[in-house]
Coordinates of C-alpha atoms in Angstrom, one line a residue:
M12 CA -18.4 -22.7 16.1
S13 CA -15.4 -24.0 15.2
L14 CA -12.5 -21.7 14.2
L15 CA -12.6 -22.6 10.6
R16 CA -16.3 -22.0 10.1
E17 CA -15.9 -18.7 12.2
I18 CA -12.9 -17.5 9.9
Q19 CA -15.0 -18.4 6.8
T20 CA -18.2 -16.5 8.1
E21 CA -16.1 -13.5 9.1
V22 CA -13.7 -13.2 5.9
A23 CA -16.6 -13.4 3.8
N24 CA -18.3 -10.4 5.9
A25 CA -16.7 -7.0 4.3
D26 CA -17.6 -5.3 7.8
S27 CA -15.5 -7.8 9.7
D28 CA -12.2 -6.7 11.3
L29 CA -9.6 -8.0 8.9
A30 CA -6.7 -7.9 11.4
A31 CA -9.0 -10.0 13.8
V32 CA -9.6 -12.5 10.9
L33 CA -6.0 -12.7 10.2
R34 CA -5.0 -13.5 13.7
K35 CA -7.3 -16.1 13.9
C36 CA -6.0 -17.7 10.7
K37 CA -2.5 -17.5 12.2
I38 CA -3.9 -19.6 15.4
L39 CA -5.3 -22.0 12.3
A40 CA -2.1 -22.0 10.4
A41 CA -0.2 -23.1 13.6
R42 CA -2.6 -25.7 14.4
L43 CA -2.4 -27.3 11.1
G44 CA 1.3 -26.6 11.0
S45 CA 1.4 -24.5 7.7
E46 CA 4.4 -22.5 8.0
E47 CA 4.1 -20.9 4.6
F48 CA 0.6 -19.7 5.4
G49 CA 1.5 -18.5 8.9
E50 CA 4.4 -16.5 7.5
W51 CA 2.1 -14.8 4.8
L52 CA -0.2 -14.1 7.8
S53 CA 2.7 -12.5 9.7
W54 CA 3.7 -10.3 6.8
E55 CA 0.1 -8.9 6.3
L56 CA -0.2 -8.3 10.0
N57 CA 3.3 -6.8 10.6
G58 CA 4.2 -5.5 7.2
Y59 CA 6.7 -6.8 4.7
P60 CA 10.3 -6.5 5.4
E61 CA 12.7 -4.7 2.9
G62 CA 14.3 -7.3 0.4
K63 CA 11.1 -9.6 0.6
E64 CA 8.9 -9.5 -2.6
V65 CA 5.5 -8.3 -2.2
P66 CA 2.4 -9.9 -3.8
A67 CA 1.3 -8.3 -7.0
Y68 CA -1.8 -6.8 -4.9
R69 CA 0.6 -4.9 -2.9
R70 CA 2.0 -2.9 -5.9
L71 CA -0.2 0.1 -6.0
N72 CA -0.7 2.8 -8.5
V73 CA 0.0 6.7 -7.0
N74 CA -0.2 10.1 -8.1
Y75 CA 2.6 12.4 -6.9
F76 CA 2.4 16.0 -5.9
A77 CA 4.7 18.9 -4.8
N78 CA 4.3 22.5 -3.6
F79 CA 6.4 25.3 -5.0
M80 CA 7.0 29.1 -4.1
N81 CA 9.0 31.8 -4.5
V82 CA 8.7 35.4 -3.0
A83 CA 6.0 36.5 -5.6
W84 CA 4.1 33.2 -6.6
N85 CA 2.6 30.0 -4.7
A86 CA 1.8 26.7 -6.9
P87 CA 0.2 24.3 -4.5
K88 CA -0.4 20.7 -5.3
Q89 CA 1.4 20.6 -8.8
P90 CA 1.2 17.0 -10.2
F91 CA 4.7 15.5 -11.1
L92 CA 5.3 16.4 -14.9
W93 CA 6.9 13.1 -15.8
P94 CA 8.2 14.3 -19.2
V95 CA 10.3 16.8 -17.6
L96 CA 11.4 14.4 -14.8
G97 CA 12.0 11.5 -17.1
K98 CA 11.2 8.0 -17.8
D99 CA 13.5 6.6 -15.4
A100 CA 12.1 8.6 -12.6
Y101 CA 8.7 7.3 -13.5
D102 CA 9.7 3.7 -13.8
R103 CA 11.6 4.1 -10.1
L104 CA 8.6 5.7 -8.5
N105 CA 5.7 3.5 -10.1
P106 CA 4.0 1.4 -8.9
V107 CA 5.0 1.7 -5.5
E108 CA 5.3 -1.6 -3.2
Y109 CA 3.2 -0.9 -0.1
R110 CA 4.7 -2.7 2.6
E111 CA 3.2 -1.5 5.5
G112 CA 0.6 -3.9 7.8
I113 CA -2.9 -4.4 7.2
A114 CA -4.1 -2.1 10.1
K115 CA -2.5 0.7 7.9
V116 CA -4.2 -0.4 4.8
V117 CA -7.6 -0.3 6.5
A118 CA -6.8 3.1 7.8
L119 CA -6.0 4.5 4.4
A120 CA -9.0 2.6 2.6
T121 CA -10.7 5.7 2.0
G122 CA -7.5 7.0 0.4
G123 CA -4.3 8.6 1.8
M124 CA -1.4 11.0 1.3
V125 CA 2.2 9.8 2.2
P126 CA 4.5 12.5 2.8
R127 CA 7.8 11.9 0.6
P128 CA 10.1 14.8 1.4
D129 CA 12.9 12.8 -0.6
L130 CA 11.0 13.6 -3.8
A131 CA 11.4 17.5 -3.1
F132 CA 15.3 17.1 -4.6
L133 CA 13.8 15.1 -7.8
V134 CA 11.7 18.0 -8.8
Q135 CA 13.9 20.9 -7.6
G136 CA 14.6 23.1 -10.4
K137 CA 13.1 21.1 -13.1
M138 CA 9.1 21.5 -12.9
F139 CA 9.2 25.3 -11.8
P140 CA 12.7 26.4 -12.3
D141 CA 12.5 29.9 -10.7
M142 CA 10.4 28.3 -7.6
E143 CA 11.6 26.4 -4.6
C144 CA 9.7 22.8 -4.0
V145 CA 8.8 23.0 -0.2
G146 CA 7.2 19.8 -0.2
A147 CA 6.6 16.5 -2.0
W148 CA 4.1 13.7 -1.3
M149 CA 2.3 10.8 -2.9
E150 CA -1.3 10.3 -3.0
I151 CA -2.7 6.7 -3.0
G152 CA -6.6 6.3 -4.0
G153 CA -8.8 4.5 -1.7
N154 CA -9.7 1.9 -4.4
E155 CA -6.1 0.8 -4.3
F156 CA -6.3 0.0 -0.7
L157 CA -9.8 -1.6 -1.2
Q158 CA -8.5 -3.9 -3.8
L159 CA -5.5 -4.9 -1.6
L160 CA -8.0 -5.7 1.2
S161 CA -10.2 -7.4 -1.2
A162 CA -7.4 -9.7 -2.4
V163 CA -6.3 -10.6 1.1
R164 CA -9.8 -11.6 2.1
T165 CA -9.9 -13.7 -1.2
K166 CA -6.4 -15.3 -0.3
I167 CA -7.8 -16.4 3.4
L168 CA -10.8 -17.6 1.7
D169 CA -9.1 -19.8 -0.7
F170 CA -7.1 -21.2 2.0
V171 CA -9.6 -22.1 4.4
L172 CA -12.0 -23.4 1.7
E173 CA -9.2 -26.0 0.9
I174 CA -9.1 -27.4 4.1

């Protein structure tokens, strides 16, 4: 079977290893001299560098949470209260540009928690003024990652069908 047909068959199979398909596409792109496609493949495999705009399918909706406590009380997994934190904070944090390589996307396809200790300062003293924020994180639903994976498969399929 030719490399092109192999890629077509594998990309249409939802159970195939997408990272392996991307690497095969990288070989095909090099053989065809398609630098633009080869560059996109590298970014999908290795992650998008800062400063490089990510495709729309890599802008994900997320939920933010924090744990709070004081001497007497514990308030675990509290969702961020955007009216308290402000529209600027919401706009700055939503959606998230997910830049990691496809292997991490696949690993998080059932949903994932990404620690964000930097956000503890954002909520400290605002959501629960008498409590200390002891941790903050974002959770990304599995459907967001599944849609990202589907978009990558579709882009590959569009490319190989054009050939």
